[in-house]
JSON list of C-alpha atoms in Angstrom, two decimals:
[
{"chain": "I", "resi": 1, "resn": "LYS", "atom": "CA", "xyz": [104.74, 114.89, 75.35]},
{"chain": "I", "resi": 2, "resn": "ALA", "atom": "CA", "xyz": [100.98, 113.77, 75.62]},
{"chain": "I", "resi": 3, "resn": "GLY", "atom": "CA", "xyz": [99.36, 115.21, 78.79]},
{"chain": "I", "resi": 4, "resn": "VAL", "atom": "CA", "xyz": [96.32, 112.81, 80.52]},
{"chain": "I", "resi": 5, "resn": "THR", "atom": "CA", "xyz": [93.62, 112.31, 78.38]},
{"chain": "I", "resi": 6, "resn": "GLN", "atom": "CA", "xyz": [90.71, 111.70, 79.48]},
{"chain": "I", "resi": 7, "resn": "THR", "atom": "CA", "xyz": [86.97, 110.66, 77.96]},
{"chain": "I", "resi": 8, "resn": "PRO", "atom": "CA", "xyz": [85.03, 111.97, 77.73]},
{"chain": "I", "resi": 9, "resn": "ARG", "atom": "CA", "xyz": [84.49, 115.69, 78.57]},
{"chain": "I", "resi": 10, "resn": "TYR", "atom": "CA", "xyz": [81.24, 115.87, 79.52]},
{"chain": "I", "resi": 11, "resn": "LEU", "atom": "CA", "xyz": [78.09, 113.49, 81.24]},
{"chain": "I", "resi": 12, "resn": "ILE", "atom": "CA", "xyz": [74.94, 113.39, 81.84]},
{"chain": "I", "resi": 13, "resn": "LYS", "atom": "CA", "xyz": [73.55, 109.85, 82.37]},
{"chain": "I", "resi": 14, "resn": "THR", "atom": "CA", "xyz": [69.80, 109.03, 84.09]},
{"chain": "I", "resi": 15, "resn": "ARG", "atom": "CA", "xyz": [69.80, 107.99, 87.79]},
{"chain": "I", "resi": 16, "resn": "GLY", "atom": "CA", "xyz": [70.03, 103.86, 87.15]},
{"chain": "I", "resi": 17, "resn": "GLN", "atom": "CA", "xyz": [71.81, 104.24, 84.18]},
{"chain": "I", "resi": 18, "resn": "GLN", "atom": "CA", "xyz": [75.22, 102.63, 84.25]},
{"chain": "I", "resi": 19, "resn": "VAL", "atom": "CA", "xyz": [78.02, 105.19, 82.89]},
{"chain": "I", "resi": 20, "resn": "THR", "atom": "CA", "xyz": [82.60, 104.43, 81.49]},
{"chain": "I", "resi": 21, "resn": "LEU", "atom": "CA", "xyz": [84.63, 106.70, 81.12]},
{"chain": "I", "resi": 22, "resn": "SER", "atom": "CA", "xyz": [88.86, 105.58, 79.78]},
{"chain": "I", "resi": 23, "resn": "CYS", "atom": "CA", "xyz": [91.38, 107.01, 80.67]},
{"chain": "I", "resi": 24, "resn": "SER", "atom": "CA", "xyz": [94.74, 107.31, 78.21]},
{"chain": "I", "resi": 25, "resn": "PRO", "atom": "CA", "xyz": [97.95, 107.51, 80.86]},
{"chain": "I", "resi": 26, "resn": "ILE", "atom": "CA", "xyz": [101.30, 109.43, 79.85]},
{"chain": "I", "resi": 27, "resn": "SER", "atom": "CA", "xyz": [103.57, 106.93, 77.32]},
{"chain": "I", "resi": 28, "resn": "GLY", "atom": "CA", "xyz": [105.10, 104.96, 79.62]},
{"chain": "I", "resi": 29, "resn": "HIS", "atom": "CA", "xyz": [103.51, 105.46, 82.61]},
{"chain": "I", "resi": 30, "resn": "ARG", "atom": "CA", "xyz": [101.92, 102.12, 84.01]},
{"chain": "I", "resi": 31, "resn": "SER", "atom": "CA", "xyz": [99.99, 103.27, 87.34]},
{"chain": "I", "resi": 32, "resn": "VAL", "atom": "CA", "xyz": [96.91, 105.27, 86.86]},
{"chain": "I", "resi": 33, "resn": "SER", "atom": "CA", "xyz": [94.21, 106.07, 89.57]},
{"chain": "I", "resi": 34, "resn": "TRP", "atom": "CA", "xyz": [91.06, 107.93, 90.16]},
{"chain": "I", "resi": 35, "resn": "TYR", "atom": "CA", "xyz": [89.59, 110.61, 92.27]},
{"chain": "I", "resi": 36, "resn": "GLN", "atom": "CA", "xyz": [86.11, 111.24, 92.99]},
{"chain": "I", "resi": 37, "resn": "GLN", "atom": "CA", "xyz": [86.14, 115.71, 93.51]},
{"chain": "I", "resi": 38, "resn": "THR", "atom": "CA", "xyz": [82.75, 116.75, 94.79]},
{"chain": "I", "resi": 39, "resn": "PRO", "atom": "CA", "xyz": [82.40, 120.19, 96.59]},
{"chain": "I", "resi": 40, "resn": "GLY", "atom": "CA", "xyz": [81.49, 118.69, 99.60]},
{"chain": "I", "resi": 41, "resn": "GLN", "atom": "CA", "xyz": [83.91, 116.11, 99.73]},
{"chain": "I", "resi": 42, "resn": "GLY", "atom": "CA", "xyz": [86.52, 117.20, 98.75]},
{"chain": "I", "resi": 43, "resn": "LEU", "atom": "CA", "xyz": [89.33, 114.80, 96.16]},
{"chain": "I", "resi": 44, "resn": "GLN", "atom": "CA", "xyz": [88.15, 111.11, 96.77]},
{"chain": "I", "resi": 45, "resn": "PHE", "atom": "CA", "xyz": [91.17, 107.91, 95.50]},
{"chain": "I", "resi": 46, "resn": "LEU", "atom": "CA", "xyz": [88.98, 105.72, 94.19]},
{"chain": "I", "resi": 47, "resn": "PHE", "atom": "CA", "xyz": [90.60, 103.04, 93.00]},
{"chain": "I", "resi": 48, "resn": "GLU", "atom": "CA", "xyz": [95.18, 102.38, 91.65]},
{"chain": "I", "resi": 49, "resn": "TYR", "atom": "CA", "xyz": [95.70, 99.97, 89.12]},
{"chain": "I", "resi": 50, "resn": "PHE", "atom": "CA", "xyz": [99.28, 99.22, 87.65]},
{"chain": "I", "resi": 51, "resn": "SER", "atom": "CA", "xyz": [100.60, 96.27, 85.38]},
{"chain": "I", "resi": 52, "resn": "GLU", "atom": "CA", "xyz": [96.65, 95.28, 84.59]},
{"chain": "I", "resi": 53, "resn": "THR", "atom": "CA", "xyz": [96.09, 94.64, 88.54]},
{"chain": "I", "resi": 54, "resn": "GLN", "atom": "CA", "xyz": [94.52, 97.06, 90.85]},
{"chain": "I", "resi": 55, "resn": "ARG", "atom": "CA", "xyz": [96.64, 97.85, 93.55]},
{"chain": "I", "resi": 56, "resn": "ASN", "atom": "CA", "xyz": [95.06, 99.56, 95.94]},
{"chain": "I", "resi": 57, "resn": "LYS", "atom": "CA", "xyz": [91.63, 100.54, 96.73]},
{"chain": "I", "resi": 58, "resn": "GLY", "atom": "CA", "xyz": [89.47, 103.95, 98.18]},
{"chain": "I", "resi": 59, "resn": "ASN", "atom": "CA", "xyz": [86.86, 103.16, 100.44]},
{"chain": "I", "resi": 60, "resn": "PHE", "atom": "CA", "xyz": [84.05, 103.01, 97.52]},
{"chain": "I", "resi": 61, "resn": "PRO", "atom": "CA", "xyz": [80.64, 100.99, 96.84]},
{"chain": "I", "resi": 62, "resn": "GLY", "atom": "CA", "xyz": [81.71, 98.06, 94.14]},
{"chain": "I", "resi": 63, "resn": "ARG", "atom": "CA", "xyz": [79.22, 100.14, 92.19]},
{"chain": "I", "resi": 64, "resn": "PHE", "atom": "CA", "xyz": [82.32, 101.49, 91.48]},
{"chain": "I", "resi": 65, "resn": "SER", "atom": "CA", "xyz": [85.22, 99.20, 89.46]},
{"chain": "I", "resi": 66, "resn": "GLY", "atom": "CA", "xyz": [87.35, 99.86, 86.59]},
{"chain": "I", "resi": 67, "resn": "ARG", "atom": "CA", "xyz": [90.54, 98.23, 84.98]},
{"chain": "I", "resi": 68, "resn": "GLN", "atom": "CA", "xyz": [93.40, 98.56, 82.94]},
{"chain": "I", "resi": 69, "resn": "PHE", "atom": "CA", "xyz": [94.38, 96.98, 79.73]},
{"chain": "I", "resi": 70, "resn": "SER", "atom": "CA", "xyz": [97.65, 96.28, 78.54]},
{"chain": "I", "resi": 71, "resn": "ASN", "atom": "CA", "xyz": [98.10, 99.20, 76.94]},
{"chain": "I", "resi": 72, "resn": "SER", "atom": "CA", "xyz": [97.79, 101.12, 81.02]},
{"chain": "I", "resi": 73, "resn": "ARG", "atom": "CA", "xyz": [94.18, 102.90, 79.36]},
{"chain": "I", "resi": 74, "resn": "SER", "atom": "CA", "xyz": [91.95, 102.16, 82.29]},
{"chain": "I", "resi": 75, "resn": "GLU", "atom": "CA", "xyz": [88.70, 102.37, 82.13]},
{"chain": "I", "resi": 76, "resn": "MET", "atom": "CA", "xyz": [86.26, 103.56, 85.82]},
{"chain": "I", "resi": 77, "resn": "ASN", "atom": "CA", "xyz": [82.78, 102.32, 85.41]},
{"chain": "I", "resi": 78, "resn": "VAL", "atom": "CA", "xyz": [79.53, 103.15, 87.98]},
{"chain": "I", "resi": 79, "resn": "SER", "atom": "CA", "xyz": [76.64, 101.00, 87.69]},
{"chain": "I", "resi": 80, "resn": "THR", "atom": "CA", "xyz": [73.70, 101.99, 88.98]},
{"chain": "I", "resi": 81, "resn": "LEU", "atom": "CA", "xyz": [74.08, 105.79, 89.08]},
{"chain": "I", "resi": 82, "resn": "GLU", "atom": "CA", "xyz": [72.38, 107.64, 91.86]},
{"chain": "I", "resi": 83, "resn": "LEU", "atom": "CA", "xyz": [72.84, 111.34, 92.26]},
{"chain": "I", "resi": 84, "resn": "GLY", "atom": "CA", "xyz": [74.83, 111.75, 94.69]},
{"chain": "I", "resi": 85, "resn": "ASP", "atom": "CA", "xyz": [77.85, 110.10, 92.22]},
{"chain": "I", "resi": 86, "resn": "SER", "atom": "CA", "xyz": [76.98, 112.94, 89.96]},
{"chain": "I", "resi": 87, "resn": "ALA", "atom": "CA", "xyz": [80.78, 114.96, 90.38]},
{"chain": "I", "resi": 88, "resn": "LEU", "atom": "CA", "xyz": [84.82, 115.46, 88.22]},
{"chain": "I", "resi": 89, "resn": "TYR", "atom": "CA", "xyz": [86.05, 112.17, 87.67]},
{"chain": "I", "resi": 90, "resn": "LEU", "atom": "CA", "xyz": [89.86, 112.79, 87.33]},
{"chain": "I", "resi": 91, "resn": "CYS", "atom": "CA", "xyz": [92.50, 110.18, 86.28]},
{"chain": "I", "resi": 92, "resn": "ALA", "atom": "CA", "xyz": [96.67, 110.55, 87.53]},
{"chain": "I", "resi": 93, "resn": "SER", "atom": "CA", "xyz": [98.98, 108.70, 85.64]},
{"chain": "I", "resi": 94, "resn": "SER", "atom": "CA", "xyz": [102.80, 107.90, 86.86]},
{"chain": "I", "resi": 95, "resn": "PHE", "atom": "CA", "xyz": [106.04, 106.12, 85.31]},
{"chain": "I", "resi": 96, "resn": "GLU", "atom": "CA", "xyz": [106.74, 105.05, 88.85]},
{"chain": "I", "resi": 97, "resn": "ASP", "atom": "CA", "xyz": [105.15, 106.40, 91.66]},
{"chain": "I", "resi": 98, "resn": "TYR", "atom": "CA", "xyz": [107.37, 109.99, 91.81]},
{"chain": "I", "resi": 99, "resn": "GLY", "atom": "CA", "xyz": [104.98, 112.06, 91.58]},
{"chain": "I", "resi": 100, "resn": "TYR", "atom": "CA", "xyz": [101.21, 111.73, 89.26]},
{"chain": "I", "resi": 101, "resn": "THR", "atom": "CA", "xyz": [99.98, 114.07, 86.38]},
{"chain": "I", "resi": 102, "resn": "PHE", "atom": "CA", "xyz": [96.43, 114.23, 86.16]},
{"chain": "I", "resi": 103, "resn": "GLY", "atom": "CA", "xyz": [94.51, 114.37, 83.26]},
{"chain": "I", "resi": 104, "resn": "SER", "atom": "CA", "xyz": [91.54, 117.38, 82.88]},
{"chain": "I", "resi": 105, "resn": "GLY", "atom": "CA", "xyz": [88.35, 114.59, 84.27]},
{"chain": "I", "resi": 106, "resn": "THR", "atom": "CA", "xyz": [84.85, 113.99, 83.47]},
{"chain": "I", "resi": 107, "resn": "ARG", "atom": "CA", "xyz": [82.21, 116.28, 83.80]},
{"chain": "I", "resi": 108, "resn": "LEU", "atom": "CA", "xyz": [79.65, 113.46, 85.07]},
{"chain": "I", "resi": 109, "resn": "THR", "atom": "CA", "xyz": [76.11, 114.89, 85.54]},
{"chain": "I", "resi": 110, "resn": "VAL", "atom": "CA", "xyz": [73.58, 112.94, 87.10]},
{"chain": "I", "resi": 111, "resn": "VAL", "atom": "CA", "xyz": [69.57, 112.88, 86.87]},
{"chain": "L", "resi": 1, "resn": "ASP", "atom": "CA", "xyz": [98.82, 107.08, 105.22]},
{"chain": "L", "resi": 2, "resn": "ALA", "atom": "CA", "xyz": [100.32, 110.39, 106.99]},
{"chain": "L", "resi": 3, "resn": "LYS", "atom": "CA", "xyz": [97.76, 113.50, 107.35]},
{"chain": "L", "resi": 4, "resn": "THR", "atom": "CA", "xyz": [98.48, 116.96, 106.29]},
{"chain": "L", "resi": 5, "resn": "THR", "atom": "CA", "xyz": [97.09, 120.21, 107.89]},
{"chain": "L", "resi": 6, "resn": "GLN", "atom": "CA", "xyz": [97.60, 123.10, 105.88]},
{"chain": "L", "resi": 7, "resn": "PRO", "atom": "CA", "xyz": [95.77, 126.77, 106.65]},
{"chain": "L", "resi": 8, "resn": "PRO", "atom": "CA", "xyz": [91.64, 126.60, 104.41]},
{"chain": "L", "resi": 9, "resn": "SER", "atom": "CA", "xyz": [92.77, 130.07, 103.19]},
{"chain": "L", "resi": 10, "resn": "MET", "atom": "CA", "xyz": [95.28, 133.20, 102.88]},
{"chain": "L", "resi": 11, "resn": "ASP", "atom": "CA", "xyz": [95.50, 135.92, 101.41]},
{"chain": "L", "resi": 12, "resn": "CYS", "atom": "CA", "xyz": [98.41, 137.57, 98.75]},
{"chain": "L", "resi": 13, "resn": "ALA", "atom": "CA", "xyz": [99.65, 140.51, 97.22]},
{"chain": "L", "resi": 14, "resn": "GLU", "atom": "CA", "xyz": [100.30, 140.25, 93.74]},
{"chain": "L", "resi": 15, "resn": "GLY", "atom": "CA", "xyz": [104.76, 140.28, 93.24]},
{"chain": "L", "resi": 16, "resn": "ARG", "atom": "CA", "xyz": [104.97, 139.50, 96.82]},
{"chain": "L", "resi": 17, "resn": "ALA", "atom": "CA", "xyz": [105.97, 135.22, 98.00]},
{"chain": "L", "resi": 18, "resn": "ALA", "atom": "CA", "xyz": [103.30, 133.58, 99.27]},
{"chain": "L", "resi": 19, "resn": "ASN", "atom": "CA", "xyz": [104.29, 130.90, 101.56]},
{"chain": "L", "resi": 20, "resn": "LEU", "atom": "CA", "xyz": [102.06, 128.40, 102.26]},
{"chain": "L", "resi": 21, "resn": "PRO", "atom": "CA", "xyz": [103.02, 125.89, 106.01]},
{"chain": "L", "resi": 22, "resn": "CYS", "atom": "CA", "xyz": [101.79, 122.22, 106.22]},
{"chain": "L", "resi": 23, "resn": "ASN", "atom": "CA", "xyz": [102.25, 120.19, 108.52]},
{"chain": "L", "resi": 24, "resn": "HIS", "atom": "CA", "xyz": [102.72, 116.07, 108.25]},
{"chain": "L", "resi": 25, "resn": "SER", "atom": "CA", "xyz": [104.00, 115.14, 111.73]},
{"chain": "L", "resi": 26, "resn": "THR", "atom": "CA", "xyz": [103.27, 111.17, 111.11]},
{"chain": "L", "resi": 27, "resn": "ILE", "atom": "CA", "xyz": [105.17, 111.46, 107.73]},
{"chain": "L", "resi": 28, "resn": "SER", "atom": "CA", "xyz": [107.92, 108.02, 107.35]},
{"chain": "L", "resi": 29, "resn": "GLY", "atom": "CA", "xyz": [110.59, 108.34, 106.48]},
{"chain": "L", "resi": 30, "resn": "ASN", "atom": "CA", "xyz": [110.70, 106.84, 102.99]},
{"chain": "L", "resi": 31, "resn": "GLU", "atom": "CA", "xyz": [107.77, 108.90, 101.92]},
{"chain": "L", "resi": 32, "resn": "TYR", "atom": "CA", "xyz": [107.51, 112.42, 100.29]},
{"chain": "L", "resi": 33, "resn": "VAL", "atom": "CA", "xyz": [105.91, 115.61, 100.02]},
{"chain": "L", "resi": 34, "resn": "TYR", "atom": "CA", "xyz": [104.05, 116.52, 97.01]},
{"chain": "L", "resi": 35, "resn": "TRP", "atom": "CA", "xyz": [102.32, 119.64, 96.37]},
{"chain": "L", "resi": 36, "resn": "TYR", "atom": "CA", "xyz": [99.39, 120.45, 94.12]},
{"chain": "L", "resi": 37, "resn": "ARG", "atom": "CA", "xyz": [96.99, 123.08, 92.96]},
{"chain": "L", "resi": 38, "resn": "GLN", "atom": "CA", "xyz": [93.79, 123.84, 91.57]},
{"chain": "L", "resi": 39, "resn": "ILE", "atom": "CA", "xyz": [92.28, 126.05, 89.23]},
{"chain": "L", "resi": 40, "resn": "HIS", "atom": "CA", "xyz": [88.50, 125.94, 89.47]},
{"chain": "L", "resi": 41, "resn": "SER", "atom": "CA", "xyz": [87.88, 122.28, 88.34]},
{"chain": "L", "resi": 42, "resn": "GLN", "atom": "CA", "xyz": [90.41, 122.06, 86.46]},
{"chain": "L", "resi": 43, "resn": "GLY", "atom": "CA", "xyz": [92.55, 118.43, 87.17]},
{"chain": "L", "resi": 44, "resn": "PRO", "atom": "CA", "xyz": [95.47, 118.57, 89.68]},
{"chain": "L", "resi": 45, "resn": "GLN", "atom": "CA", "xyz": [98.35, 119.89, 88.38]},
{"chain": "L", "resi": 46, "resn": "TYR", "atom": "CA", "xyz": [101.99, 119.46, 89.88]},
{"chain": "L", "resi": 47, "resn": "ILE", "atom": "CA", "xyz": [103.97, 121.45, 91.66]},
{"chain": "L", "resi": 48, "resn": "ILE", "atom": "CA", "xyz": [106.65, 120.16, 93.87]},
{"chain": "L", "resi": 49, "resn": "HIS", "atom": "CA", "xyz": [107.81, 117.56, 95.71]},
{"chain": "L", "resi": 50, "resn": "GLY", "atom": "CA", "xyz": [110.89, 116.25, 98.28]},
{"chain": "L", "resi": 51, "resn": "LEU", "atom": "CA", "xyz": [111.79, 113.64, 100.37]},
{"chain": "L", "resi": 52, "resn": "LYS", "atom": "CA", "xyz": [114.48, 115.73, 102.93]},
{"chain": "L", "resi": 53, "resn": "ASN", "atom": "CA", "xyz": [116.69, 118.45, 101.08]},
{"chain": "L", "resi": 54, "resn": "ASN", "atom": "CA", "xyz": [115.00, 121.70, 99.93]},
{"chain": "L", "resi": 55, "resn": "GLU", "atom": "CA", "xyz": [113.87, 121.89, 96.21]},
{"chain": "L", "resi": 56, "resn": "THR", "atom": "CA", "xyz": [113.68, 124.38, 93.62]},
{"chain": "L", "resi": 57, "resn": "ASN", "atom": "CA", "xyz": [112.03, 124.78, 89.98]},
{"chain": "L", "resi": 58, "resn": "GLU", "atom": "CA", "xyz": [110.44, 127.14, 88.17]},
{"chain": "L", "resi": 59, "resn": "MET", "atom": "CA", "xyz": [107.48, 127.37, 89.55]},
{"chain": "L", "resi": 60, "resn": "ALA", "atom": "CA", "xyz": [108.28, 127.52, 93.60]},
{"chain": "L", "resi": 61, "resn": "SER", "atom": "CA", "xyz": [110.77, 126.43, 96.35]},
{"chain": "L", "resi": 62, "resn": "LEU", "atom": "CA", "xyz": [109.88, 124.05, 98.79]},
{"chain": "L", "resi": 63, "resn": "ILE", "atom": "CA", "xyz": [111.81, 124.09, 102.68]},
{"chain": "L", "resi": 64, "resn": "ILE", "atom": "CA", "xyz": [111.60, 121.13, 104.58]},
{"chain": "L", "resi": 65, "resn": "THR", "atom": "CA", "xyz": [111.81, 120.55, 107.94]},
{"chain": "L", "resi": 66, "resn": "GLU", "atom": "CA", "xyz": [114.52, 118.66, 109.83]},
{"chain": "L", "resi": 67, "resn": "ASP", "atom": "CA", "xyz": [112.86, 116.19, 111.25]},
{"chain": "L", "resi": 68, "resn": "ARG", "atom": "CA", "xyz": [110.01, 116.58, 108.04]},
{"chain": "L", "resi": 69, "resn": "LYS", "atom": "CA", "xyz": [107.25, 117.25, 110.88]},
{"chain": "L", "resi": 70, "resn": "SER", "atom": "CA", "xyz": [106.33, 120.36, 107.88]},
{"chain": "L", "resi": 71, "resn": "SER", "atom": "CA", "xyz": [107.02, 120.92, 105.16]},
{"chain": "L", "resi": 72, "resn": "THR", "atom": "CA", "xyz": [106.59, 126.06, 103.27]},
{"chain": "L", "resi": 73, "resn": "LEU", "atom": "CA", "xyz": [105.93, 125.71, 100.28]},
{"chain": "L", "resi": 74, "resn": "ILE", "atom": "CA", "xyz": [107.07, 129.05, 98.56]},
{"chain": "L", "resi": 75, "resn": "LEU", "atom": "CA", "xyz": [105.50, 130.94, 96.19]},
{"chain": "L", "resi": 76, "resn": "PRO", "atom": "CA", "xyz": [108.34, 133.36, 94.89]},
{"chain": "L", "resi": 77, "resn": "HIS", "atom": "CA", "xyz": [106.38, 136.24, 93.10]},
{"chain": "L", "resi": 78, "resn": "ALA", "atom": "CA", "xyz": [102.51, 135.95, 92.71]},
{"chain": "L", "resi": 79, "resn": "THR", "atom": "CA", "xyz": [100.71, 136.80, 90.46]},
{"chain": "L", "resi": 80, "resn": "LEU", "atom": "CA", "xyz": [96.77, 136.36, 89.86]},
{"chain": "L", "resi": 81, "resn": "ARG", "atom": "CA", "xyz": [96.75, 132.99, 87.80]},
{"chain": "L", "resi": 82, "resn": "ASP", "atom": "CA", "xyz": [98.47, 131.25, 91.10]},
{"chain": "L", "resi": 83, "resn": "THR", "atom": "CA", "xyz": [95.17, 132.15, 92.52]},
{"chain": "L", "resi": 84, "resn": "ALA", "atom": "CA", "xyz": [93.92, 128.30, 93.96]},
{"chain": "L", "resi": 85, "resn": "VAL", "atom": "CA", "xyz": [93.07, 125.71, 96.51]},
{"chain": "L", "resi": 86, "resn": "TYR", "atom": "CA", "xyz": [96.68, 124.28, 97.16]},
{"chain": "L", "resi": 87, "resn": "TYR", "atom": "CA", "xyz": [97.17, 121.18, 98.45]},
{"chain": "L", "resi": 88, "resn": "CYS", "atom": "CA", "xyz": [99.63, 119.15, 100.16]},
{"chain": "L", "resi": 89, "resn": "ILE", "atom": "CA", "xyz": [99.79, 115.89, 99.50]},
{"chain": "L", "resi": 90, "resn": "VAL", "atom": "CA", "xyz": [101.95, 112.83, 101.25]},
{"chain": "L", "resi": 91, "resn": "ARG", "atom": "CA", "xyz": [102.70, 109.79, 99.70]},
{"chain": "L", "resi": 92, "resn": "VAL", "atom": "CA", "xyz": [100.10, 110.10, 95.95]},
{"chain": "L", "resi": 93, "resn": "PRO", "atom": "CA", "xyz": [97.56, 108.61, 95.97]},
{"chain": "L", "resi": 94, "resn": "LEU", "atom": "CA", "xyz": [97.20, 106.29, 98.55]},
{"chain": "L", "resi": 95, "resn": "GLY", "atom": "CA", "xyz": [93.91, 108.26, 100.06]},
{"chain": "L", "resi": 96, "resn": "SER", "atom": "CA", "xyz": [92.07, 111.93, 99.32]},
{"chain": "L", "resi": 97, "resn": "PHE", "atom": "CA", "xyz": [93.35, 114.63, 98.67]},
{"chain": "L", "resi": 98, "resn": "GLY", "atom": "CA", "xyz": [92.59, 116.88, 102.35]},
{"chain": "L", "resi": 99, "resn": "ALA", "atom": "CA", "xyz": [90.73, 120.32, 101.48]},
{"chain": "L", "resi": 100, "resn": "GLY", "atom": "CA", "xyz": [93.66, 122.11, 101.01]},
{"chain": "L", "resi": 101, "resn": "THR", "atom": "CA", "xyz": [94.02, 126.10, 100.39]},
{"chain": "L", "resi": 102, "resn": "THR", "atom": "CA", "xyz": [92.42, 127.95, 98.90]},
{"chain": "L", "resi": 103, "resn": "VAL", "atom": "CA", "xyz": [95.17, 130.66, 98.35]},
{"chain": "L", "resi": 104, "resn": "THR", "atom": "CA", "xyz": [94.18, 134.47, 96.76]},
{"chain": "L", "resi": 105, "resn": "VAL", "atom": "CA", "xyz": [96.84, 136.33, 95.31]},
{"chain": "L", "resi": 106, "resn": "ARG", "atom": "CA", "xyz": [95.16, 140.00, 94.44]},
{"chain": "L", "resi": 107, "resn": "ALA", "atom": "CA", "xyz": [96.18, 143.08, 92.60]}
]
């Protein structure tokens, strides 16, 4: 079966712009979680959505937001981009909280 | 959230078993222990998980102590492709991953 699909794979944005990243979970998975990975901070949890509702949230500023659609696909948005937002953004999906499958990530570069 | 402690790095000879320890002394009774690995900025790959019994799959074995305060991931015959960062996590996805153990398999 198809894995977790993240688009786009690479993205270059300018400071102050906003960006939207997309994540399509494995068919049947209702939970989608988002992570930010940077060399200095490692894998940091952003938020988790389950059945279109945000279930958990990490410690990130309000510039980071997300949503989940009825087909479980999820998007995350970062507004007013800063240089420090350059990172690999990963999403993971799960069926019922048992085991999470990660996508290959979106590499965001802010210049 | 239960926190985990792992050694920062370890080396292993190709073909030998690699034993990766993890301490999770504050784990709750219903929390699972998960192991993932990440190879060079790809998405983390699921390896194995367990609650209190030892588990084995085609990739690895997981040994959990009786008090559940620590566990060991065993890669039975390490290959060069097993070189990666290995993460021990309790209750994904709440909380962030720790620094993990960087495992280098040498020929």
